[in-house]
Coordinates of C-alpha atoms in Angstrom, one line a residue:
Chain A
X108 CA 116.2 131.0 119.8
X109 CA 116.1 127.7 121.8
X110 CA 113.4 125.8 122.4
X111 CA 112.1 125.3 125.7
X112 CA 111.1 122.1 125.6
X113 CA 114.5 120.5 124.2
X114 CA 116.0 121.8 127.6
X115 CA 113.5 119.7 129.4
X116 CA 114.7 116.8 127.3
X117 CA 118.7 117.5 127.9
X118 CA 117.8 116.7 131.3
X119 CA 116.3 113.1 130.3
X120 CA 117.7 110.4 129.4
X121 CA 118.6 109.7 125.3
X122 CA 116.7 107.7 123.4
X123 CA 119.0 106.8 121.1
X124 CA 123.0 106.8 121.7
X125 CA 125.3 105.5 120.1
X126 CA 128.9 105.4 121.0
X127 CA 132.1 104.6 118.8
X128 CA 130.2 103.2 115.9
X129 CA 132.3 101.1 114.0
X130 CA 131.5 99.4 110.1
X131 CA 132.8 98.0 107.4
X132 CA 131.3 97.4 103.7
X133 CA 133.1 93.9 102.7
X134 CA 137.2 95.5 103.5
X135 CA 136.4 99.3 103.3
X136 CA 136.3 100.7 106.8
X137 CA 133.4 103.3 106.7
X138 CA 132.7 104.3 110.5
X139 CA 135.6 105.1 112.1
X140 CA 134.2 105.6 115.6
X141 CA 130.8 107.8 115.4
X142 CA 129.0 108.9 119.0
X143 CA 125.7 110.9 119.1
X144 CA 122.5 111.1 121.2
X145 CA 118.7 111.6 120.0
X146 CA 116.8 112.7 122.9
X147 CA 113.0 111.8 123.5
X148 CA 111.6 114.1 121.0
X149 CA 114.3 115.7 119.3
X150 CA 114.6 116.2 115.6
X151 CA 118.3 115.4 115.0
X152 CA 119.9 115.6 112.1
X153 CA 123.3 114.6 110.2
X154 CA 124.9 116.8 107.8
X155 CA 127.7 116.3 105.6
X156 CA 129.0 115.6 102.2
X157 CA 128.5 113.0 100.0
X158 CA 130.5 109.3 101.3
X159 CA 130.9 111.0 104.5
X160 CA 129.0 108.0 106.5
X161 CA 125.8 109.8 106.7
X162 CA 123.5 106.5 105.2
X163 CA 126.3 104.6 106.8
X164 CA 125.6 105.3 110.4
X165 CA 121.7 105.1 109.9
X166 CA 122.3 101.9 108.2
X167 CA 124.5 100.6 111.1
X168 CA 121.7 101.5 113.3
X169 CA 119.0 100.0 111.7
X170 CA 121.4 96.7 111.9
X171 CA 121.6 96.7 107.7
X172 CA 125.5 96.8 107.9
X173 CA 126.9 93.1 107.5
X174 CA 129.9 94.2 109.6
X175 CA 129.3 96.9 112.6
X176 CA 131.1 97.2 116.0
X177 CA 130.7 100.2 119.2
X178 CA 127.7 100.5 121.0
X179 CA 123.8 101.6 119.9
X180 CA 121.5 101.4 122.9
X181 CA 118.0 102.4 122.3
X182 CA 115.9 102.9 125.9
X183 CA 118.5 101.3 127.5
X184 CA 118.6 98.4 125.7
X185 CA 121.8 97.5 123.2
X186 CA 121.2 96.7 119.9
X187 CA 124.8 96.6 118.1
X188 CA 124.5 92.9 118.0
X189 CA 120.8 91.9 117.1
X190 CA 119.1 91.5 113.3
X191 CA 117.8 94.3 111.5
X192 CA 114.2 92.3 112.5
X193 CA 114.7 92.5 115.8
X194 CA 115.9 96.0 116.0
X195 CA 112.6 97.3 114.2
X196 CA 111.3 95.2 117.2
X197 CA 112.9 97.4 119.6
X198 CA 111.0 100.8 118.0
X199 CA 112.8 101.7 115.3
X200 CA 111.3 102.8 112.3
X201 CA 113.3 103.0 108.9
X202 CA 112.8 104.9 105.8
X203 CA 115.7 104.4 103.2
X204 CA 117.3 106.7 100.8
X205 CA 115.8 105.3 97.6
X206 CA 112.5 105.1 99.3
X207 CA 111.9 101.2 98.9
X208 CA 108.6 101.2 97.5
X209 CA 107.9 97.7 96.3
X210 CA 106.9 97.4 92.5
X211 CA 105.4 93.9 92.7
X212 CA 102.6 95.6 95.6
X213 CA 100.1 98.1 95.3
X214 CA 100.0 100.9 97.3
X215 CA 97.6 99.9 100.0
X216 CA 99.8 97.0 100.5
X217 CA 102.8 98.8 100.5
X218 CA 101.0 101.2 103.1
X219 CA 99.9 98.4 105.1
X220 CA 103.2 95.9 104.5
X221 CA 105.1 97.1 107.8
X222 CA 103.9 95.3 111.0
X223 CA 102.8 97.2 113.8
X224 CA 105.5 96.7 116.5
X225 CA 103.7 98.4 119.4
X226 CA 100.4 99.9 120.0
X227 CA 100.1 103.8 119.3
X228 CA 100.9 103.9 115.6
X229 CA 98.9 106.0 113.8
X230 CA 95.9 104.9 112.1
X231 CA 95.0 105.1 108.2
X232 CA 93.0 108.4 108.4
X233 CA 95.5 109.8 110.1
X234 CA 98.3 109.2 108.1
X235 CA 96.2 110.3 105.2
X236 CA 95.7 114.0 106.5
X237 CA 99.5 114.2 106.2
X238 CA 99.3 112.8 103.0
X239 CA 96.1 114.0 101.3
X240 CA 97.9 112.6 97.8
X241 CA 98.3 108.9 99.0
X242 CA 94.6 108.9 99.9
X243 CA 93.9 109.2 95.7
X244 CA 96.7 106.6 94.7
X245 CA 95.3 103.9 96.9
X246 CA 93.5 102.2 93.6
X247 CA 96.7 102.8 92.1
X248 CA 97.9 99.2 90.7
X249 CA 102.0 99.1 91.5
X250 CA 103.5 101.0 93.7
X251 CA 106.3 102.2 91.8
X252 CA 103.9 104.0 89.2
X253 CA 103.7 106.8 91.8
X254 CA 105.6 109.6 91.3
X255 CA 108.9 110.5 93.4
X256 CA 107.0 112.5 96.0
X257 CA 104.0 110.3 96.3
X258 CA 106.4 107.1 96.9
X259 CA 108.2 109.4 99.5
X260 CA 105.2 110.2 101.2
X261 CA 104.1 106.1 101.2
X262 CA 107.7 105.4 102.5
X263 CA 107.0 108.0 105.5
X264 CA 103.7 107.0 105.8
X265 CA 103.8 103.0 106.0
X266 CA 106.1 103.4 109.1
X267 CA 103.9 105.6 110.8
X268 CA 101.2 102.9 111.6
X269 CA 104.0 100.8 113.2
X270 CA 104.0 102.4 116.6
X271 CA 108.0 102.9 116.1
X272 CA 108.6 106.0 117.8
X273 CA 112.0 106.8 116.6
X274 CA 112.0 107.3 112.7
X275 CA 115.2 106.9 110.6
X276 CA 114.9 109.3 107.5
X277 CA 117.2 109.0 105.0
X278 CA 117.3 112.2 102.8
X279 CA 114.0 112.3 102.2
X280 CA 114.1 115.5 100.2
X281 CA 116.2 114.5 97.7
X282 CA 115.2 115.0 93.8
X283 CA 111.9 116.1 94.6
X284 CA 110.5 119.6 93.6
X285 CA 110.5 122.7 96.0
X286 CA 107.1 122.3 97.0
X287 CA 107.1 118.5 98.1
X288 CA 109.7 119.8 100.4
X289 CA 108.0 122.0 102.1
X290 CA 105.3 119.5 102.4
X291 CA 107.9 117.2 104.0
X292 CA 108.8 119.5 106.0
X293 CA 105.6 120.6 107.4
X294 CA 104.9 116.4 107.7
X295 CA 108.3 116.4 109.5
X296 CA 107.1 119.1 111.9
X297 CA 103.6 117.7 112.4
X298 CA 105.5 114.7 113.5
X299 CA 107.3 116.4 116.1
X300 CA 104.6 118.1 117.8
X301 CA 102.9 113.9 117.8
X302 CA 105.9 113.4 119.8
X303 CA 108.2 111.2 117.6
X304 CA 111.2 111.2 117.6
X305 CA 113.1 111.6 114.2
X306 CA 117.0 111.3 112.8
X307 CA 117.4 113.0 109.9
X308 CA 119.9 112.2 107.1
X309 CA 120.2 115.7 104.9
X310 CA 122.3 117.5 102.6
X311 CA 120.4 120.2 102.4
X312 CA 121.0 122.2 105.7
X313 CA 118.4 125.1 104.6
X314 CA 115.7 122.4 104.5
X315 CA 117.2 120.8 107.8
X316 CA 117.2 124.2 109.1
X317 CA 113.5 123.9 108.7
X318 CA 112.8 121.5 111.0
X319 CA 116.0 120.3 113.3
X320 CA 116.8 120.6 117.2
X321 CA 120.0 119.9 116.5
X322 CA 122.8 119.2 114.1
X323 CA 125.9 116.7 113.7
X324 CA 128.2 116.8 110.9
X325 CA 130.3 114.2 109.1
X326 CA 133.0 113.8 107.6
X327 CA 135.4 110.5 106.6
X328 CA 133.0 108.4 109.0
X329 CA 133.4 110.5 112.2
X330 CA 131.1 113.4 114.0
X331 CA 133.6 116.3 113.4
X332 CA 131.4 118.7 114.9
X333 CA 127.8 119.4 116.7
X334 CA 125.2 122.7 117.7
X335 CA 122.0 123.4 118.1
X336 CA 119.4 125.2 116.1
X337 CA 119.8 128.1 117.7
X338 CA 123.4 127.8 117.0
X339 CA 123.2 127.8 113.6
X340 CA 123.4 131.5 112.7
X341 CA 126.8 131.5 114.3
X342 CA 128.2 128.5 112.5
X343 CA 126.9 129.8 108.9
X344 CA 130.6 130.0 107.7
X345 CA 132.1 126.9 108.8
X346 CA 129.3 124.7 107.5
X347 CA 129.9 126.1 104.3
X348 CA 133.0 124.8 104.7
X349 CA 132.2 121.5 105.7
X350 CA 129.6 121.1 103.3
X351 CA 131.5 122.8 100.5
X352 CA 128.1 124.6 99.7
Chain B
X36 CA 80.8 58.0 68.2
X37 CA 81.3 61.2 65.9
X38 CA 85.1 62.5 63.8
X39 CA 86.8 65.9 64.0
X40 CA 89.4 66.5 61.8
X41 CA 88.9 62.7 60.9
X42 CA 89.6 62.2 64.1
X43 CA 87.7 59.8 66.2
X44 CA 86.8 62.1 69.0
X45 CA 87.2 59.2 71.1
X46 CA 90.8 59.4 70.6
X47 CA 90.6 63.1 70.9
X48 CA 88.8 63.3 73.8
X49 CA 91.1 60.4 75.7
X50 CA 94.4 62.0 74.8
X51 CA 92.6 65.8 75.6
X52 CA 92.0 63.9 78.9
X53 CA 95.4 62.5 79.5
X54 CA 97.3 65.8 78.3
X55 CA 95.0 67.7 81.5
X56 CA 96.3 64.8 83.6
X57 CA 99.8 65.5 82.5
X58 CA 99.6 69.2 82.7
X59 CA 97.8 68.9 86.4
X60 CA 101.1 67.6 87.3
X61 CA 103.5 69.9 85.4
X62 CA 102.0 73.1 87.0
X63 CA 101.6 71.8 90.4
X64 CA 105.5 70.5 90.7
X65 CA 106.3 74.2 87.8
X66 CA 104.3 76.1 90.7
X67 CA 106.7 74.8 93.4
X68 CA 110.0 76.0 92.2
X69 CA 108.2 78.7 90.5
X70 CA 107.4 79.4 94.8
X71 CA 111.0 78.4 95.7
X72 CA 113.2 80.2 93.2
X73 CA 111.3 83.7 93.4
X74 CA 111.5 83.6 97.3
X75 CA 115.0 81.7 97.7
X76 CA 116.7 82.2 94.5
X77 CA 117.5 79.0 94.0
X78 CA 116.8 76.2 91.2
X79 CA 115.5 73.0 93.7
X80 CA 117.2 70.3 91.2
X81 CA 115.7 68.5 93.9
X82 CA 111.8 69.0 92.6
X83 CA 111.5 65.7 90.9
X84 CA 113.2 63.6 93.7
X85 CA 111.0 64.8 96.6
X86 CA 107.9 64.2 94.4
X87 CA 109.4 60.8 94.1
X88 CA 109.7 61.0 97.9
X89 CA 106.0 61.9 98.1
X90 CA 104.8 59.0 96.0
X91 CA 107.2 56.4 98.1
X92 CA 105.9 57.9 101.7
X93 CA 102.3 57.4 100.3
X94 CA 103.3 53.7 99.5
X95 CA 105.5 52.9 103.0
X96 CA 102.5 54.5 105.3
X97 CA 100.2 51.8 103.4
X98 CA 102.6 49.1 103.4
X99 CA 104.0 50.2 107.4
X100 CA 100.7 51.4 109.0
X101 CA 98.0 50.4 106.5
X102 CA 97.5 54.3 106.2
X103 CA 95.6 54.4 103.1
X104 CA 95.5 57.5 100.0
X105 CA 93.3 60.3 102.1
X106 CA 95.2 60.2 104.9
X107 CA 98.5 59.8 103.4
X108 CA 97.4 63.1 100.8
X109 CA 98.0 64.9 104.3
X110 CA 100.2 63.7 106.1
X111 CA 102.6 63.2 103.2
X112 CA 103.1 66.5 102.1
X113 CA 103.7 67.4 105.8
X114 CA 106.0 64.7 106.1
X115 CA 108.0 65.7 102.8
X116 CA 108.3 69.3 103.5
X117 CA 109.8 68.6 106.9
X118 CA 112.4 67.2 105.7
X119 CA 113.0 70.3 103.2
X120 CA 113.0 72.8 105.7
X121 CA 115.9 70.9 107.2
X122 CA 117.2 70.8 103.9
X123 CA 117.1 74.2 103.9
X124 CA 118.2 75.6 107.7
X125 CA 121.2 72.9 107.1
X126 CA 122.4 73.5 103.4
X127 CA 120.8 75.8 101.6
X128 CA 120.8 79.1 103.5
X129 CA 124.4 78.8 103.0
X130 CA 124.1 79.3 98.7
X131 CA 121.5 82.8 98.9
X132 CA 124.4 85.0 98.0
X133 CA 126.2 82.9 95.5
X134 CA 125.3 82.1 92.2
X135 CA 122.2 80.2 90.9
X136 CA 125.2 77.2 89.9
X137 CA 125.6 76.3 93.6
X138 CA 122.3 76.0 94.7
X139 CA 121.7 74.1 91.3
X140 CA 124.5 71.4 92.3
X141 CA 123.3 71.1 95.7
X142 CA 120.1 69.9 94.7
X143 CA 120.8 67.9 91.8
X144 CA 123.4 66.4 94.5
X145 CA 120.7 66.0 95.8
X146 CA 118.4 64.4 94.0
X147 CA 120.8 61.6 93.2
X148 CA 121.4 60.6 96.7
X149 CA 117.6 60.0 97.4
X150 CA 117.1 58.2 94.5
X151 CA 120.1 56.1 94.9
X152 CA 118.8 55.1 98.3
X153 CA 115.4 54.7 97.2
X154 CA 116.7 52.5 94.1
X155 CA 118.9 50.5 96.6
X156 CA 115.9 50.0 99.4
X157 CA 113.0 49.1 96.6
X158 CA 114.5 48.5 92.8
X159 CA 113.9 50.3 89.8
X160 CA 110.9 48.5 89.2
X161 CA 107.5 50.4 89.8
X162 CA 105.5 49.3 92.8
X163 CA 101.7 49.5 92.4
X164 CA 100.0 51.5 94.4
X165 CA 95.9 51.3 94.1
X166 CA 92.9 53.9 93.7
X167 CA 91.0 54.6 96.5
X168 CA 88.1 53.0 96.6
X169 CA 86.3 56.2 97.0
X170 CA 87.6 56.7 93.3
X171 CA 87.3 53.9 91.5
X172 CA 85.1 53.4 88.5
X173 CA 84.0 56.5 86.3
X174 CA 81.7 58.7 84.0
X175 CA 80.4 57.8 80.9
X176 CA 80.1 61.6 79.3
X177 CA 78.4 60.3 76.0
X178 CA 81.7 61.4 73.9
X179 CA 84.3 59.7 76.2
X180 CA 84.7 57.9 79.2
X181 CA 86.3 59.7 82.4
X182 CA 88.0 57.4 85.2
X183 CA 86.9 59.6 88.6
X184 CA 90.0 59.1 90.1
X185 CA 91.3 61.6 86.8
X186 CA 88.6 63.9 87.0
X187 CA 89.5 64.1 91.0
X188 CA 93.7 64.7 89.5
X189 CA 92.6 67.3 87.7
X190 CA 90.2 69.1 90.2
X191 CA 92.5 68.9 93.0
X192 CA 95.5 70.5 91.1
X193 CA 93.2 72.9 89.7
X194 CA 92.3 74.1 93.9
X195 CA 95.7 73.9 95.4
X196 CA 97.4 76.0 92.3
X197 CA 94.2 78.6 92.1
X198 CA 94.7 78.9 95.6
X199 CA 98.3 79.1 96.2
X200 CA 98.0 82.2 93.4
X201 CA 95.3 83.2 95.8
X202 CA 97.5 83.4 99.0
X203 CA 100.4 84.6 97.2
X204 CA 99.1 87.5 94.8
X205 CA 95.6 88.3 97.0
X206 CA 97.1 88.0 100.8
X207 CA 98.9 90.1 103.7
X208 CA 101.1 86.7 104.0
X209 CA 101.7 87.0 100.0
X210 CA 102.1 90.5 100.0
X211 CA 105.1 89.9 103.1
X212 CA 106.3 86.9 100.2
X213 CA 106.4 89.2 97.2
X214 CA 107.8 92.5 98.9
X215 CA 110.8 89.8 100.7
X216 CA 111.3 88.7 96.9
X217 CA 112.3 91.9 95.8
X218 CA 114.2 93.8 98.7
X219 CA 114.4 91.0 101.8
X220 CA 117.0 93.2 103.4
X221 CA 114.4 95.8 104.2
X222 CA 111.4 93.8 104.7
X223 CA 113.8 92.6 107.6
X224 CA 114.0 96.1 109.0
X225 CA 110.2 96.0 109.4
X226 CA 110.3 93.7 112.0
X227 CA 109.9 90.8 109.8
X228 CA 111.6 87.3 110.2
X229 CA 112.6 86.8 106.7
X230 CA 114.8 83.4 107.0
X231 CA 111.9 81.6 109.1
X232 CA 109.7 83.2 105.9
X233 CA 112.0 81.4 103.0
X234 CA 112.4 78.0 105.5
X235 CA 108.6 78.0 105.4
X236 CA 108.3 79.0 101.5
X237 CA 110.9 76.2 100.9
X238 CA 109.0 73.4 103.0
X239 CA 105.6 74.9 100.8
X240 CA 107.0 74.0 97.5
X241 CA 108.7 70.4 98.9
X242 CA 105.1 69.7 100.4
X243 CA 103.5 70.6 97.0
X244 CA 105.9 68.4 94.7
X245 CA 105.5 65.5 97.3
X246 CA 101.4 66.6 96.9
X247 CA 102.0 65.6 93.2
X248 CA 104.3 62.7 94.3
X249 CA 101.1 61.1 96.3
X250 CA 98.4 62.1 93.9
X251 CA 100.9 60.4 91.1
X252 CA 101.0 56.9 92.9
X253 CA 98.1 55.6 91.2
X254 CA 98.2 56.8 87.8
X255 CA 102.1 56.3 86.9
X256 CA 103.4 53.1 89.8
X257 CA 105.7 54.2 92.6
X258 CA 109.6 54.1 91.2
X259 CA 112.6 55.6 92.0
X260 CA 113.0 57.6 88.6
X261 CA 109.4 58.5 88.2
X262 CA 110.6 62.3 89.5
X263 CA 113.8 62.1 87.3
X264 CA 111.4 61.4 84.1
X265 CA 109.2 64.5 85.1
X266 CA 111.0 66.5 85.9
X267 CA 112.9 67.7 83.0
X268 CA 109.7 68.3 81.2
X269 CA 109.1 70.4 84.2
X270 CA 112.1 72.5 84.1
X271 CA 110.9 73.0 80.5
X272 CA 107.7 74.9 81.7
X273 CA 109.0 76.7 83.7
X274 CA 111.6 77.8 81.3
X275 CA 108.9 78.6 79.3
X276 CA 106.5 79.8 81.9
X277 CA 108.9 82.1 83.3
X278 CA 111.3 82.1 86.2
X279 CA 109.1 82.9 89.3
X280 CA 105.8 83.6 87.5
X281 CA 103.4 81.8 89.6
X282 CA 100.5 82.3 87.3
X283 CA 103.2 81.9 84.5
X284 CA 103.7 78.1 85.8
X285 CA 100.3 77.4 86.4
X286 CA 98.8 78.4 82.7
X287 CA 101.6 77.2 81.2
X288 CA 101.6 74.0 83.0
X289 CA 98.0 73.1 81.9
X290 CA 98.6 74.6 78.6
X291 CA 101.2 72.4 78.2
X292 CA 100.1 69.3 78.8
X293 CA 97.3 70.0 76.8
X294 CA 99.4 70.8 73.6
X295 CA 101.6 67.4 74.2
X296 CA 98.0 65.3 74.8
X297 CA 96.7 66.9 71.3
X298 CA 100.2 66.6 69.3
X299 CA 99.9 63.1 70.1
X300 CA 96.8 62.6 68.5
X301 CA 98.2 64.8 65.3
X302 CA 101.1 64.0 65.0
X303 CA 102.6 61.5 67.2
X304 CA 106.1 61.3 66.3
X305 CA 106.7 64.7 67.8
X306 CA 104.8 64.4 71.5
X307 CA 108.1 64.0 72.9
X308 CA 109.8 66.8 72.2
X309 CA 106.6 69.1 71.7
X310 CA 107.6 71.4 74.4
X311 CA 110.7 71.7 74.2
X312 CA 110.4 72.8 70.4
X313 CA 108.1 75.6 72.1
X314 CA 110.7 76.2 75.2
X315 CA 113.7 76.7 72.0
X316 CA 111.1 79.3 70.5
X317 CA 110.4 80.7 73.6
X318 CA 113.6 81.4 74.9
X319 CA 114.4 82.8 71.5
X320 CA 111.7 85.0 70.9
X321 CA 111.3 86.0 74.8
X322 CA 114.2 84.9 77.5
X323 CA 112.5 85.9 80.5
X324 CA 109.6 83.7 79.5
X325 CA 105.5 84.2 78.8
X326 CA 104.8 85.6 81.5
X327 CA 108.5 86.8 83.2
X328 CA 109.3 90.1 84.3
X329 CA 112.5 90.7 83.0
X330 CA 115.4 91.3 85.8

């Protein structure tokens, strides 16, 4: 079943690309040449196992790899050379792995640290009725004392008021129980229809199945293979494979 | 005139006075690397000389331009934590990702060049620096008398520490300083521009020891090794303050020089080494200080 309106957006121009994506942590060569493209609107996400240069290549995008080479234009504009600052400056929006909730802030000032980049970032009530929860921490003293899905949520929600509108989630499902996935998931979805865009790090393909456009996977720091949504039906078996799910 | 503990309290009192005078300084210059290590990681062996530096600007602005105290209180600090944020965009951004050790010898490095070159321009001997007028004279409280200029040491301290916690722990500027303390690498990928943050936090704590440095002239003389003196003490409170603890290093700053004024009245032999008796105990009893988080 393909969408409609991600044809319309195979006809525009990416968002993001990136293009033989090179990086290295200290000696260890990681990406060994990665090329994808988010289009305006798209969920996207990358699938793979475990070291395959999933966190890698978001990190290398977000400028948070010492050592990175290729290209990564976002709106037309390359970024492979600038600091991590100025790429947020560009209308990016990061959200890493292990959340990065700050324990010396309380949660209103973790929800309000990120700057806002550009207008059009969603306001406070807003990002409250996608996180009823975060509303009832907001007395709550240290930011850390929230519980794994609650500091998900802030992490989501604190870049939402920035006006970035391509968001970098990395594995936000992980740990958490069945049921803050689905809310992540329907947060992820609401997102789309708002018009962000979104590039999604996952392990858990049934979850991405939930919400992605389309799919690349990884594997030893490369895109080994790509389809859409609609696709994945078809390609069951060999992400099994890949995955070794 | 009245005893406690068969005391005098005039004696009490005066030595109460001078241990606030003593402890205005300790948490003011405790404060500064308290500022500088959490945000740069680094231990600014330096502290004591730039205070120094404060105390001589103060002087040369009198002696060069006829600039007298309340001017040079501003300008001074300015002046000071100039030249550390060059100190910092030329040497230190260099150490972040080494070891405390390096950042440690840079500064003590440091230190000893600008005191040798203030010791070879102006002596060792202390050059006098006067009260403002403003200041002079004092209060006759009934149980002891209080020199205004004091009173106005203590006071001042008292406003720039209370409102440096202020900025730091209450503030959208602080809360930037706190959350780059702990994870700078993604406070960068929020937009933020981190290393013009830690060239700024650096010049704060310089401007704030060469603050001390001025406010210092007319109590202690203006000398070479006046920050040298101090500044060991210091290190002490903050050991026992805590690494980083901004509230740590104020209260224990005050507390400190409190506990030094009064163990001079009770037992003098031991107002030396009074705090660092209590810094030996501290470390033992907790290493990451009164008030430190541990790591």
């Amino acid at each position: 079943m393909l969408d409609p309106q991600s044809v319309t957006h195979a006809a525009r121009a990416p968002l993001l690309s990136v293009n033989n994506l090179q990086a290295w942590y200290g000696e260890s060569h990681i990406l060994h040449g990665v090329d994808f493209d988010v289009m305006p609107g798209e969920v996207v996400t990358l699938l793979g196992r475990n070291g395959a240069g999933k966190s890698t290549t978001m990190k290398s995008v977000m400028g948070l790899v010492a050592r990175r080479t290729g290209s990564v234009m976002m709106e037309g504009q390359e970024l492979i050379s600038l600091p991590a600052r100025k790429i947020a400056r560009a209308g990016i929006a990061f959200c890493p792995e292990e959340r990065g909730i700050f324990a010396s802030l309380d949660v209103e000032e973790n929800l309000m640290l990120p700057p806002q980049i550009r207008p059009g970032g969603l306001s406070r009530e807003a990002i409250f009725e996608l996180f009823p929860n975060l509303k009832e921490r907001l007395g709550s003293s240290q930011g850390t004392k929230l519980s794994g899905g609650e500091q998900q949520m802030l992490a989501i929600g604190r870049i939402l008021r920035t006006g970035s509108r391509l968001l970098l989630l990395d594995e936000p499902t992980e740990g958490l129980a069945p049921v803050i996935i689905q809310q992540i998931g329907k947060t992820i979805r609401a997102l789309k229809e708002q018009k962000f865009t979104i590039l999604l790090v996952e392990q858990n393909f049934r979850f991405a199945s939930t919400v992605a456009d389309r799919y690349y996977v990884m594997e030893h720091g490369k895109i080994i293979d790509k389809f859409a949504n609609s696709e994945l039906d078809a390609n069951v078996g060999k992400l099994h494979d890949y995955l070794g799910v | 005139m009245f005893e406690i503990f068969g005391i005098p309290s005039q004696a009490l009192f005066g030595q109460l006075l001078i241990g606030l005078i003593n402890g205005s300084f300790y948490a003011l210059l405790s404060l500064g690397l308290a500022v500088i290590f959490g945000m740069l990681n680094i231990i600014n062996f330096s502290h004591g000389a730039q205070y120094m530096m404060g105390g001589f600007a103060a002087f040369i602005l009198l002696q060069q331009t006829g600039l007298g105290y309340w001017p040079a209180l501003i300008i001074v600090p300015i002046l000071v934590g100039i030249t550390g944020m060059i100190i910092e965009r030329t040497m230190l951004q260099w150490l972040y990702k080494l070891d405390h050790l390096y950042g440690l010898l840079l500064t003590f490095g440091l230190a000893l060049i600008i005191e040798g070159v203030a010791r070879n321009f102006y002596g060792s001997a202390g050059l006098p620096y006067r009260v403002p007028d403003s200041l002079t004279g004092g209060q006759n409280l009934g149980f002891m008398f209080l020199p205004n200029y004091r009173a106005w040491v203590i006071v001042a301290s008292l406003t720039v520490c209370i409102s440096t916690w202020f900025v730091i722990e209450r503030t959208r500027l602080g809360a930037y300083l706190r959350a780059a303390t702990e994870n700078p690498a993604l406070v960068g990928a929020f937009g933020i521009n981190v290393p013009r943050m830690i060239t700024l936090t650096y010049g704060f704590g310089v401007a704030l020891a060469a603050f001390a440095g001025v406010m210092a002239a007319p109590i202690y003389n203006v000398s070479p090794q006046m920050g040298a003196e101090l500044i060991i003490v210091v290190f002490a409170v903050v050991v026992i303050g805590g690494m980083g603890s901004i509230l740590g290093a104020i209260l224990t700053g005050f507390g400190l020089g409190v506990i030094e004024g009064l163990t001079k009245v009770f037992f003098p032999e031991a107002s030396n080494t009074v705090i660092f008796v209590i810094m030996v105990i501290v470390l033992l009893v907790r290493p990451a200080g009164l008030f430190g988080r541990r790591a």
